[in-house]
XYZ file of C-alpha atoms in Angstrom:
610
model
C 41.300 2.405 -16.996
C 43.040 0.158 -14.340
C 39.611 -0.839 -12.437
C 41.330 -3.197 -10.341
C 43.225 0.335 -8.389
C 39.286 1.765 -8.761
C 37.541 2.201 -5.192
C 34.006 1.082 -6.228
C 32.387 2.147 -3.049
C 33.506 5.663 -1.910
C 30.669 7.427 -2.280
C 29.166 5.369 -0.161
C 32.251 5.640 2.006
C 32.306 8.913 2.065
C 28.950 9.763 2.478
C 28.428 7.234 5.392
C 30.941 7.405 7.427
C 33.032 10.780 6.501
C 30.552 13.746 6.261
C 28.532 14.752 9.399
C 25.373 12.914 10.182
C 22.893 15.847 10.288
C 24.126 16.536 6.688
C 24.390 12.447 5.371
C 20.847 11.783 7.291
C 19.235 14.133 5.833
C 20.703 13.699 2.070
C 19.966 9.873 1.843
C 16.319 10.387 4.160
C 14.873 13.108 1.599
C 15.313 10.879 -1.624
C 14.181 7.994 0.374
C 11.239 9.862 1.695
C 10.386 11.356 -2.107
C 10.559 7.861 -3.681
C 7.985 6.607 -1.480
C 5.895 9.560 -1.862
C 5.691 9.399 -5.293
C 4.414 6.094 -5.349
C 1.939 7.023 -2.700
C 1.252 10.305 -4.886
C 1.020 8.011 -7.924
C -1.341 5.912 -6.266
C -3.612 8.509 -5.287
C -3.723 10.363 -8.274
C -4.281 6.633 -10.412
C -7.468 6.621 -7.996
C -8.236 10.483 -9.337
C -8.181 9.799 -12.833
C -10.060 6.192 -12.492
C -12.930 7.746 -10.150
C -13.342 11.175 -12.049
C -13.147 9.385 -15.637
C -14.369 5.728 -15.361
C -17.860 7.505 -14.618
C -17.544 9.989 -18.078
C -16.289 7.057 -20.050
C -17.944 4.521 -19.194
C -21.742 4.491 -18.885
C -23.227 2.208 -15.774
C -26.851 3.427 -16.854
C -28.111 4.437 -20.027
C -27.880 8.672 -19.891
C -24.823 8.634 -17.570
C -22.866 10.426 -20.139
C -24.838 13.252 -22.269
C -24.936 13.269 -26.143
C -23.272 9.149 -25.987
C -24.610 6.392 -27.613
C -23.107 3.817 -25.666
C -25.545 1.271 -23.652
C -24.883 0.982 -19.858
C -22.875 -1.920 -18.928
C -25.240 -2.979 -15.790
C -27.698 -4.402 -18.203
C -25.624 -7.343 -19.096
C -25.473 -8.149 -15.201
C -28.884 -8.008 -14.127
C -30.765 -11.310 -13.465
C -32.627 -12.858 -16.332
C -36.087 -12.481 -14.550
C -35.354 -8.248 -14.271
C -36.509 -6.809 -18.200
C -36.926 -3.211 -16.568
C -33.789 -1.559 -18.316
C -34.177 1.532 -15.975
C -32.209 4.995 -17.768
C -30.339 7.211 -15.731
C -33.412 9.206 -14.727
C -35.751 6.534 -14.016
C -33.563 5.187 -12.180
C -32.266 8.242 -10.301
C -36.391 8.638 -8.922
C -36.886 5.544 -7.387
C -33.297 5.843 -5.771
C -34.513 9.007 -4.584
C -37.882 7.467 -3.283
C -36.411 4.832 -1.545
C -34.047 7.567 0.080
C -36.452 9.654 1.606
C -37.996 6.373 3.400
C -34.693 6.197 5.615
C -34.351 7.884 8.786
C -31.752 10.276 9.064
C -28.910 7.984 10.170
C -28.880 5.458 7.261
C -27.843 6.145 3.748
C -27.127 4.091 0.642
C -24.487 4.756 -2.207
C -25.633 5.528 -5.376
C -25.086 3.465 -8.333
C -22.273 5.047 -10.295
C -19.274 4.462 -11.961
C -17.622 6.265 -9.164
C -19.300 3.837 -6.305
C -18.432 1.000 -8.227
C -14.627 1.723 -9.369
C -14.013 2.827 -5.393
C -15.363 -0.222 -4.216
C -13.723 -2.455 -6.928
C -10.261 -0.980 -6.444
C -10.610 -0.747 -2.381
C -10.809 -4.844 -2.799
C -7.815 -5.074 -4.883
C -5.685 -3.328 -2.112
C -4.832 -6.639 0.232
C -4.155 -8.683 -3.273
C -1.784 -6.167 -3.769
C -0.260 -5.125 -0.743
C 0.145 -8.909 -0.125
C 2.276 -8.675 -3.248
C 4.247 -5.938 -2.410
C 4.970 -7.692 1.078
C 6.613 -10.974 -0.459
C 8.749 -8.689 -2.999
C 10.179 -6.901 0.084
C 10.928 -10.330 1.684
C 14.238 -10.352 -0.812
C 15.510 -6.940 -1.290
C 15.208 -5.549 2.838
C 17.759 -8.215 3.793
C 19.679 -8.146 0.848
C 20.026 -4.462 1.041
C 21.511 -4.861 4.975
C 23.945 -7.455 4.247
C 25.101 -5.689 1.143
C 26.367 -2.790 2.636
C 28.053 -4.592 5.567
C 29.916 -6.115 2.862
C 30.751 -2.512 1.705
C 31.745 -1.769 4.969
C 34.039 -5.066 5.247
C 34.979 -4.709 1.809
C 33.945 -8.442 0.560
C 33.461 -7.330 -2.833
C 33.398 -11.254 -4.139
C 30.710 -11.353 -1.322
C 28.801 -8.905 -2.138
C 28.853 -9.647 -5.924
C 27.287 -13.283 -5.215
C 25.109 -12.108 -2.744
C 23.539 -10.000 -5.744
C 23.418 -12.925 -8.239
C 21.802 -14.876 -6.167
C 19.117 -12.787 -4.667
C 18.493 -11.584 -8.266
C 17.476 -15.601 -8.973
C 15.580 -15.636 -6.180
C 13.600 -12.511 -6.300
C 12.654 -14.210 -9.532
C 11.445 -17.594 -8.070
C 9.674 -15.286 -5.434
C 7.910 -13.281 -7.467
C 6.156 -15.920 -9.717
C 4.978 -17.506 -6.451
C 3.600 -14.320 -5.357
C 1.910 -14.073 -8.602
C 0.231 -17.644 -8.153
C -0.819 -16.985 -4.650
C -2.870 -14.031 -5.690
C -5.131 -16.173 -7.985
C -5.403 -19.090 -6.022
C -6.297 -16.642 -3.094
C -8.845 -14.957 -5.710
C -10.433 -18.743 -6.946
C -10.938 -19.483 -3.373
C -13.578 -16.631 -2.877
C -11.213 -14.354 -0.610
C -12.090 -11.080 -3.205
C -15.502 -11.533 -3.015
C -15.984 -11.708 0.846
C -14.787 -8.176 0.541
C -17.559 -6.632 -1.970
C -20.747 -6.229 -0.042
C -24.108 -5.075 -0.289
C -26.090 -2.583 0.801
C -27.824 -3.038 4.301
C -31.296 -2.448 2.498
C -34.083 -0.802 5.196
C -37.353 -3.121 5.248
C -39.598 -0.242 5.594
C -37.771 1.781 2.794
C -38.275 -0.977 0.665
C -42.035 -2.132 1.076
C -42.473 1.823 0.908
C -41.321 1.838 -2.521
C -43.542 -1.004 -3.604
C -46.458 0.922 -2.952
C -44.964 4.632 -4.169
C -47.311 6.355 -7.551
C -44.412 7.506 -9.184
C -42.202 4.295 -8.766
C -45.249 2.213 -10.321
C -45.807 4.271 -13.263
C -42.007 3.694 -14.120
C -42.328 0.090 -13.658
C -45.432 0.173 -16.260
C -43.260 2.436 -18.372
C -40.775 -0.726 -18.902
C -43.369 -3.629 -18.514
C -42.045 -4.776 -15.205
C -43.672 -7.868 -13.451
C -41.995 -7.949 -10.517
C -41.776 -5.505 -7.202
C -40.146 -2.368 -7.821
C -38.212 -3.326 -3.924
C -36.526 -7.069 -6.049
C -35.779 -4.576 -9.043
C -34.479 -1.896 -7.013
C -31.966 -4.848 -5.160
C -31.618 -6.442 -8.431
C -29.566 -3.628 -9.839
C -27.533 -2.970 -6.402
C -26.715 -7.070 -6.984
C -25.340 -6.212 -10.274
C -22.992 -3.472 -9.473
C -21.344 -5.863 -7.054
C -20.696 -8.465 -9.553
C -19.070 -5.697 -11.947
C -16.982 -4.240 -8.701
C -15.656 -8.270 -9.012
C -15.501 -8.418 -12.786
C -13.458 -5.609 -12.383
C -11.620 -6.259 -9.017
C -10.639 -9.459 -11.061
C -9.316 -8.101 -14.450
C -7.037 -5.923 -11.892
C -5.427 -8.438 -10.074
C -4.594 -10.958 -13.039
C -2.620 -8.132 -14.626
C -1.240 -6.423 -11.349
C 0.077 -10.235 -10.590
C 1.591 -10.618 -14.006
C 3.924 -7.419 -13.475
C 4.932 -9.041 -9.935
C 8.327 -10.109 -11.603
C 9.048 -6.383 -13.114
C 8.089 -5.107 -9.343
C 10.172 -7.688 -7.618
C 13.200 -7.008 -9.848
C 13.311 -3.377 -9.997
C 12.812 -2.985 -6.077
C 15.990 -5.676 -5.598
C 18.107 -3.714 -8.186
C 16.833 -0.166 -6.099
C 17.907 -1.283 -3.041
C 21.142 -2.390 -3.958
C 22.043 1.411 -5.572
C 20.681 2.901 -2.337
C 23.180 0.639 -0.306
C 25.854 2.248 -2.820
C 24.575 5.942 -1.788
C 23.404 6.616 -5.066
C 19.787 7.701 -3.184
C 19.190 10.412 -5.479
C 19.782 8.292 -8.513
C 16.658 6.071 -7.478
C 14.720 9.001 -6.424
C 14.803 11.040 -9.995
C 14.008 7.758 -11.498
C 11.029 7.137 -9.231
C 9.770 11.042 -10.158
C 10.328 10.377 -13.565
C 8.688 6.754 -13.920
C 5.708 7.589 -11.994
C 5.137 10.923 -13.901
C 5.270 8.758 -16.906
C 2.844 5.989 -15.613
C 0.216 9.125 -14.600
C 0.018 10.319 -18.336
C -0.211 6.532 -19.325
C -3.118 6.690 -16.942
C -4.926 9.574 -18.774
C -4.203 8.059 -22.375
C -5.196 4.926 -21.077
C -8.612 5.715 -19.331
C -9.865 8.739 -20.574
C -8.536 8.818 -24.382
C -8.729 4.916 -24.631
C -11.762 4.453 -21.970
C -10.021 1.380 -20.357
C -11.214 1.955 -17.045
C -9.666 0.166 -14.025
C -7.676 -2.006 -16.602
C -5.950 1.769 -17.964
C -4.604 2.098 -14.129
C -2.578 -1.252 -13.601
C -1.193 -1.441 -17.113
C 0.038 2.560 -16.500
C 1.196 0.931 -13.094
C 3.384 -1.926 -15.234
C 4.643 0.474 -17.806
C 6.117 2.814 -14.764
C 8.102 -0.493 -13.287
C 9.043 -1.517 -16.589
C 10.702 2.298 -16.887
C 12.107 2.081 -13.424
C 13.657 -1.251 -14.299
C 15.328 0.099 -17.786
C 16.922 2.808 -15.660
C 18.346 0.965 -13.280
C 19.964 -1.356 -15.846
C 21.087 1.290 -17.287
C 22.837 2.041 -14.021
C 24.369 -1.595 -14.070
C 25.736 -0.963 -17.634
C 27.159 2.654 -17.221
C 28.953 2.070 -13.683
C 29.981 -0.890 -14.568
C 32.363 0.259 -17.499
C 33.360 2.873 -14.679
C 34.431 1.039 -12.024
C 31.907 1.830 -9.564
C 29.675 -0.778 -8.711
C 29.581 -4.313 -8.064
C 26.190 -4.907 -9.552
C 27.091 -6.785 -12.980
C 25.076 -8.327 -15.733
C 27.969 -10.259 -16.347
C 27.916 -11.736 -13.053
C 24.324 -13.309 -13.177
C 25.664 -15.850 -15.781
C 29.320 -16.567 -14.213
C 28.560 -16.308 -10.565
C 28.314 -19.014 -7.549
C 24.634 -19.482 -6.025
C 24.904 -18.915 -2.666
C 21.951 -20.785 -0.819
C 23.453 -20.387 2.628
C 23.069 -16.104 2.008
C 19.168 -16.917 1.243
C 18.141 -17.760 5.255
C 19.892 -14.475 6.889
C 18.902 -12.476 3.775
C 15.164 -13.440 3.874
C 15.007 -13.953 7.587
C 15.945 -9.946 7.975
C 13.821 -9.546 4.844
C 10.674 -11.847 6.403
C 10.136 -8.084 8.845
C 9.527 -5.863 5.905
C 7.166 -9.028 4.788
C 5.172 -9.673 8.262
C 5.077 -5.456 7.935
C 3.149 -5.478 4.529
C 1.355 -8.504 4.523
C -0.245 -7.380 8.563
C -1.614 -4.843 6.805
C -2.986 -6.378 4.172
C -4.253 -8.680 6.723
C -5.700 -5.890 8.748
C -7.144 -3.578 5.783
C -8.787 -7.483 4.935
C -10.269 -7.459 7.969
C -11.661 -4.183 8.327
C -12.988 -4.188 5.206
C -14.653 -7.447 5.738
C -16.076 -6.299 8.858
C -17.613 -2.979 7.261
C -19.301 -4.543 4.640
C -20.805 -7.121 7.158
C -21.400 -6.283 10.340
C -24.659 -5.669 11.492
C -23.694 -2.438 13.410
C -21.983 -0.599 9.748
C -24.082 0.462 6.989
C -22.968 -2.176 4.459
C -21.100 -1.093 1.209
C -22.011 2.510 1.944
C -19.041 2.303 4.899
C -16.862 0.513 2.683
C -17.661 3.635 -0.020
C -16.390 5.656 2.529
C -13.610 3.952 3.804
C -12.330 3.302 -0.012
C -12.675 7.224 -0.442
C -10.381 7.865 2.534
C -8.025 5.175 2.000
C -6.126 7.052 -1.282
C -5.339 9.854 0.664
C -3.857 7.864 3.957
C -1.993 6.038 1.099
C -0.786 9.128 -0.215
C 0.731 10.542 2.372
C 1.784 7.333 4.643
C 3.878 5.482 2.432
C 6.644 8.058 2.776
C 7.300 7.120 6.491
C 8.766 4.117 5.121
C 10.746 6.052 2.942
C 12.417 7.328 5.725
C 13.234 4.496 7.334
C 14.707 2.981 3.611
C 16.760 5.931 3.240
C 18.475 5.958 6.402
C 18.841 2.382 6.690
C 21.629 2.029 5.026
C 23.643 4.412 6.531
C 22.814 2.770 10.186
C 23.927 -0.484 9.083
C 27.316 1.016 7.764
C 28.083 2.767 11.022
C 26.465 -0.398 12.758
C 28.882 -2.945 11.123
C 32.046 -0.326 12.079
C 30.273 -0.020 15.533
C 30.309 3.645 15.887
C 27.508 3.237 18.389
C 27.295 7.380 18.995
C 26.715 7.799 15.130
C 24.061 5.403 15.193
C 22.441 7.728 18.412
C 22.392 10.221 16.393
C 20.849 9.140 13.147
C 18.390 7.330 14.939
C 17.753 11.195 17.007
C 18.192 12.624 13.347
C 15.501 10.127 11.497
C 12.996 10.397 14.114
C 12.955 14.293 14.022
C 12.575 14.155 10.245
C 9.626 11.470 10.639
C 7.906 13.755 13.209
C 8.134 17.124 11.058
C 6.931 15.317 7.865
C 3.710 13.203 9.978
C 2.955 16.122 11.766
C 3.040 18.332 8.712
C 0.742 15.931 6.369
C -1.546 14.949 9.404
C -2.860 18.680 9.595
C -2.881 18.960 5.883
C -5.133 16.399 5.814
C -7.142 17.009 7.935
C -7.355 20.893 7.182
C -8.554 20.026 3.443
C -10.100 17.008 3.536
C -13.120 17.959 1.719
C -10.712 19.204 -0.655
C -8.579 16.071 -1.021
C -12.220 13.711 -1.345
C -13.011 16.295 -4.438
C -10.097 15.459 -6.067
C -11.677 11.739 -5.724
C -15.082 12.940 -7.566
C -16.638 12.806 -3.994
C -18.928 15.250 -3.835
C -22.581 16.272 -2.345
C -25.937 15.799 -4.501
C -25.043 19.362 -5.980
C -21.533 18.299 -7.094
C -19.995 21.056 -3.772
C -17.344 19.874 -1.099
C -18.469 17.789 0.929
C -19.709 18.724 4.533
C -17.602 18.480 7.518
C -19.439 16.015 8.454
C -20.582 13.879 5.803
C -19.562 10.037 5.769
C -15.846 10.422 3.746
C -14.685 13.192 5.747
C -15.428 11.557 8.777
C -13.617 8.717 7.713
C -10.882 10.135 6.701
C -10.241 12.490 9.276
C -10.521 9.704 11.392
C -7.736 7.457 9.872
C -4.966 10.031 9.111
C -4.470 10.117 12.526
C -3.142 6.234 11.998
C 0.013 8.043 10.342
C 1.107 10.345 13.187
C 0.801 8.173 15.982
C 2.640 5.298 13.853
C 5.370 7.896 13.188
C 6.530 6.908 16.765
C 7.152 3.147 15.227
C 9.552 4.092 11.971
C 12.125 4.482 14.438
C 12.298 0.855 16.086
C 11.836 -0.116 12.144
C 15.293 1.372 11.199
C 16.896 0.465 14.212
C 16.136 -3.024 14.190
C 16.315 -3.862 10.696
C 19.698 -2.002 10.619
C 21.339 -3.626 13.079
C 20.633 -6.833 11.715
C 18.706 -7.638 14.811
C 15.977 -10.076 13.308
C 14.103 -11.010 16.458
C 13.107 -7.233 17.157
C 12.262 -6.653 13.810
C 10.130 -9.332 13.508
C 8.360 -8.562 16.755
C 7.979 -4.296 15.807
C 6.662 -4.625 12.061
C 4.181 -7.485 13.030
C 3.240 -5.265 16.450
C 0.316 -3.430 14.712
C -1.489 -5.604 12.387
C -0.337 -9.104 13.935
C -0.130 -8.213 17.783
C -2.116 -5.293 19.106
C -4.744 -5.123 16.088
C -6.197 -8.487 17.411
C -7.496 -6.657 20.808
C -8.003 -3.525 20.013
C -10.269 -4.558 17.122
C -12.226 -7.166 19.145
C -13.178 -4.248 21.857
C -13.670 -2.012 18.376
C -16.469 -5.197 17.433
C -17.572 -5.037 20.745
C -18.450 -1.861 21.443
C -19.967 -1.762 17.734
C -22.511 -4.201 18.852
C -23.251 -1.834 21.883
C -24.060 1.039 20.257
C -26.171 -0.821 17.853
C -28.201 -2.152 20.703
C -28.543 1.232 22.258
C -29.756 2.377 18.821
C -27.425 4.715 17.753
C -27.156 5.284 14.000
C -25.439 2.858 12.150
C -23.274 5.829 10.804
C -22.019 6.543 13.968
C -21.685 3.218 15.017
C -19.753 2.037 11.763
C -17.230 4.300 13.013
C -15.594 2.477 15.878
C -13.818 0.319 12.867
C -11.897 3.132 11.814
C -11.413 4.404 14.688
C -10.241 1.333 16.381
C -7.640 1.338 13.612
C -6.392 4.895 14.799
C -6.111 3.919 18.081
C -4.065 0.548 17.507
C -1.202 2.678 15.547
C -1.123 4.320 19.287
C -0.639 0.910 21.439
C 1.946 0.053 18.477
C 3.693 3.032 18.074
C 4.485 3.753 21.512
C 5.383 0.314 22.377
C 7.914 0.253 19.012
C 9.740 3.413 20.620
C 10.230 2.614 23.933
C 11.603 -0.708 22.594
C 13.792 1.493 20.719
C 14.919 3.902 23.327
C 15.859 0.673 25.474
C 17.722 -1.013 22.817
C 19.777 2.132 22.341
C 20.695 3.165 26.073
C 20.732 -0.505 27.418
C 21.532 -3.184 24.827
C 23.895 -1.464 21.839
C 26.717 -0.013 23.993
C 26.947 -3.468 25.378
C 26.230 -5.492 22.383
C 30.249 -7.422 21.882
C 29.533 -8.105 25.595
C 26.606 -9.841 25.493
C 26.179 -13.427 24.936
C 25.184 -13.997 20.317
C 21.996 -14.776 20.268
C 20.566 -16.885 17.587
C 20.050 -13.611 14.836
C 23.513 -12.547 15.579
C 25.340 -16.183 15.042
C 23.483 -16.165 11.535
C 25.206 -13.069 11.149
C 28.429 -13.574 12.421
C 28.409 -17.393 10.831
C 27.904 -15.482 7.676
C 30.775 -12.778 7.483
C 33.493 -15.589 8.675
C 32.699 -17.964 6.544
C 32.378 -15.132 3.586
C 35.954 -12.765 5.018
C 37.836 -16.811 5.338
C 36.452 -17.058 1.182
C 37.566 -13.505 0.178
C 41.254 -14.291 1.649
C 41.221 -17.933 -0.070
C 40.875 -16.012 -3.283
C 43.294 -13.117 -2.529
């Protein structure tokens, strides 16, 4: 076959600038949106098999699991001075004592394996959305400036430009890696385990309680039952950080399987082979959740089961995508070639457009690793929360926001692509309506999930093993629910910002998406928070509970995707009727003369070779 008479990119063509947009938006926004999905589905159900398992494979106290012999771990981490090796029902009394000594607004969390796998994996989440931010910083721009090669047929172009972001997603990802445990030695992980805000009274009540005391002389103690009782709260934080730890080290040492596998995905999707990456995503993360089981229930791994399943589902996703490479390849239809990473021409001067585009999907991730940082931080110690029992019940809402709020981006991947295309050939009406097209699909799915979630979200927490005292749903308004109800509110109203996201990153235009994926967590979440601390610190001085008052954090959180999300789309709106139908008479600015520098200097190189 004569590959040279081949054209490699007519499906991509085809699809992009040939078929109707109401048909192409919505074939290359559903795979897009189903990718991301699964790895928020995968997420959430790696939280349901480590919070329903962990607890029936590995025993905190001694009697957590019926008819085992194994010892409870939290006996290794208790201080030298505590002897009192409570069981599971000893224990489970003086919790219950020093319960019914707090008025009806405070609460603690009970020691489980539950509370302390939630907690432990709730403080992994910046390390590793931090991660996931710098491996986008590569493959967003790359993706862009791929298919405008497409478009402007620069095969040679577009052939380097994959070379040498595949070097450099390398180089990134190692650094990323590194980051993460320097960030970790410095302390950062365990500013965001806290302890319980312990009630005075409660405590010098259980000193003098009959039935705490005669456990204490059951187990020789010679200290207060109130420095035993903290004792044991002290040493389920430091295994939440034992644990929190083991996580990251192997999380960051599959950073340069993640970084690779996203580059190589983007690159198909800029091909229009969207479904392609989409049955591989379904496949690899169904494969990583029956890892999950073998590894934590079967082979009791715990938390250190969930990131190796997580590994072994990038390691499949990568396999199948070189597998794509090796099969088109002898077919003629893409320019993505192993071949080419040996004899290829490192182009440094593609590496400050590419990661300048690609620095917005970073600021995007990395803000709200910041921001989840933050608000963690400040539930765990301000004096107006309840301590590690609102980080319990932030961590139990969090999976399910995840779950359902990763797909937004989704949308915005999958029609990017197709934006750019029509973009580059500046069909300005096309890129109208996709951008009408994208946000209508956005607003159906938020909508859709929103009310889902909020309709069953003692049902959702139950999948999380988070339960009342007699193992029922939850009540409507216990602490999780709350919580959760609260947050998933964050994903509609930041449905309003995935717009200004495509539109920005798909034209190229690097200012504006700098300034809309770093609105929420960089730019508004600053103010919004500080009158969220604020009014905390109000309501604690007017003596309001601390549950209600811990719950200005997440709601301050809600309200910021508001200020953002609005602001994003009337940026949006203004950039479409004002700026694009004028844009060739406008004077370059600075993002656009990278651009423009760019395709010269690579079009001039393409007819040298010709």
């Amino acid at each position: 076959m004569d590959n040279s008479k081949i054209d490699k990119q007519s499906r991509a063509k085809f699809l992009f600038e040939k078929m109707d947009v109401k048909k192409a938006v919505w074939i290359v926004a559903i795979p897009g949106l189903l990718t991301s999905f699964m790895i928020g589905l995968y997420t959430f159900l790696n939280q349901v098999f480590i919070l329903n398992f962990v607890p029936k494979t590995i025993p905190i106290l001694n009697g957590d699991i019926p008819n085992s012999t194994d010892t409870g771990i939290i006996y290794d981490y208790l201080s030298s001075w505590n002897k009192a090796h409570f069981d599971r029902a000893d224990f489970d009394v003086i919790f219950r004592s020093y319960v019914s000594y707090l008025n009806g607004t405070e609460g603690i969390t009970k020691i489980s394996g539950d509370s302390i796998a939630t907690i432990s994996v709730n403080a992994t989440f910046p390390f590793s959305l931090f991660s996931g931010s710098i491996i986008f910083l590569i493959p967003v721009g790359a993706s862009v400036y791929y298919t405008k090669c497409i478009s402007k047929k620069l095969e040679a172009t577009g052939k380097d430009l994959w070379s040498t972001c595949f070097y450099t997603t390398i180089f990134v990802s190692i650094l990323t890696a590194l980051i993460m445990y320097i960030a970790m030695w410095c302390g950062l992980l365990d500013s965001l385990l806290a302890k319980p805000h312990f009630n005075t009274y409660a405590l010098s009540q259980l000193d003098s309680d009959t039935a705490v005391k005669g456990i204490l002389n059951k187990y020789s103690a010679n200290h207060k039952a109130s420095e035993i009782f903290q004792d044991y709260y002290n040493a389920c934080q430091t295994i939440s950080l034992s644990w929190a730890k083991l996580y990251i080290y192997i999380f960051g040492a599959g950073t340069l399987i993640q970084g690779i596998y996203v580059l190589i995905s983007y690159l198909i999707r800029s091909e229009g082979k969207n479904a392609y990456v989409m049955y591989w995503a379904i496949g690899a993360n169904i494969a990583g959740i029956a890892f999950n089981a073998l590894f934590i229930i079967v082979f009791k791994m715990g938390v250190l089961g969930g990131v190796l399943a997580t590994i072994i589902g990038w390691t499949i996703n990568l396999l199948a995508y070189i597998a794509y490479i090796y099969v088109n390849n002898k077919r003629g239809t893409t320019w993505i070639s192993i071949h080419h990473l040996i004899s290829f021409k490192f182009r440094l001067k593609f590496l400050a457009p590419i990661s300048l585009l690609g620095l917005s999907a970073f600021l995007r991730s990395f803000g709200i690793a910041v921001a989840l940082f933050i608000i963690t931080f400040l539930l765990g110690r301000m004096p107006f929360t309840e301590g590690s029992l609102s980080i319990y019940n932030w961590s139990k809402a969090s999976p399910v926001v995840t779950l359902f709020f990763l797909a937004l981006f989704g949308i915005s991947d999958g029609i990017r692509s197709i934006l750019s295309y029509n973009y580059a050939k500046r069909n300005f009406a096309k890129c109208n309506e996709i951008f009408k097209w994208a946000m209508i699909i956005t607003f159906i799915y938020a909508f859709t999930v929103t009310l889902i979630a909020i309709a069953l979200a003692p049902q959702f927490l139950w999948m999380l093993n988070t339960t009342d005292m007699n193992g029922s749903l939850l009540s409507q308004t216990s602490g999780p629910v709350a919580f959760l109800r609260i947050t998933i509110w964050r994903l509609f109203f930041y449905a309003f910002a995935i717009g200004g996201i495509l539109l920005f990153q798909g034209t190229n235009n690097i200012k504006m998406s700098l300034i809309v994926t770093s609105m929420e967590s960089l730019i508004t979440f600053g103010p919004v928070i500080g009158i969220a601390i604020a009014s905390g610190y109000a309501l604690h001085n007017a003596e309001v509970g601390l549950f209600y008052s811990s719950l200005v954090i997440p709601m301050a959180f809600a309200v910021n995707s508001v200020v953002a999300g609005l602001t994003i789309f009337f940026l949006s709106i203004r950039f479409l009727k004002k700026v694009m139908p004028n844009i060739d008479n406008i004077k370059l600015s600075w993002s656009r003369k990278i651009e423009h520098d760019f395709f010269e200097k690579a079009e001039k190189e393409e007819c040298s070779k010709n």
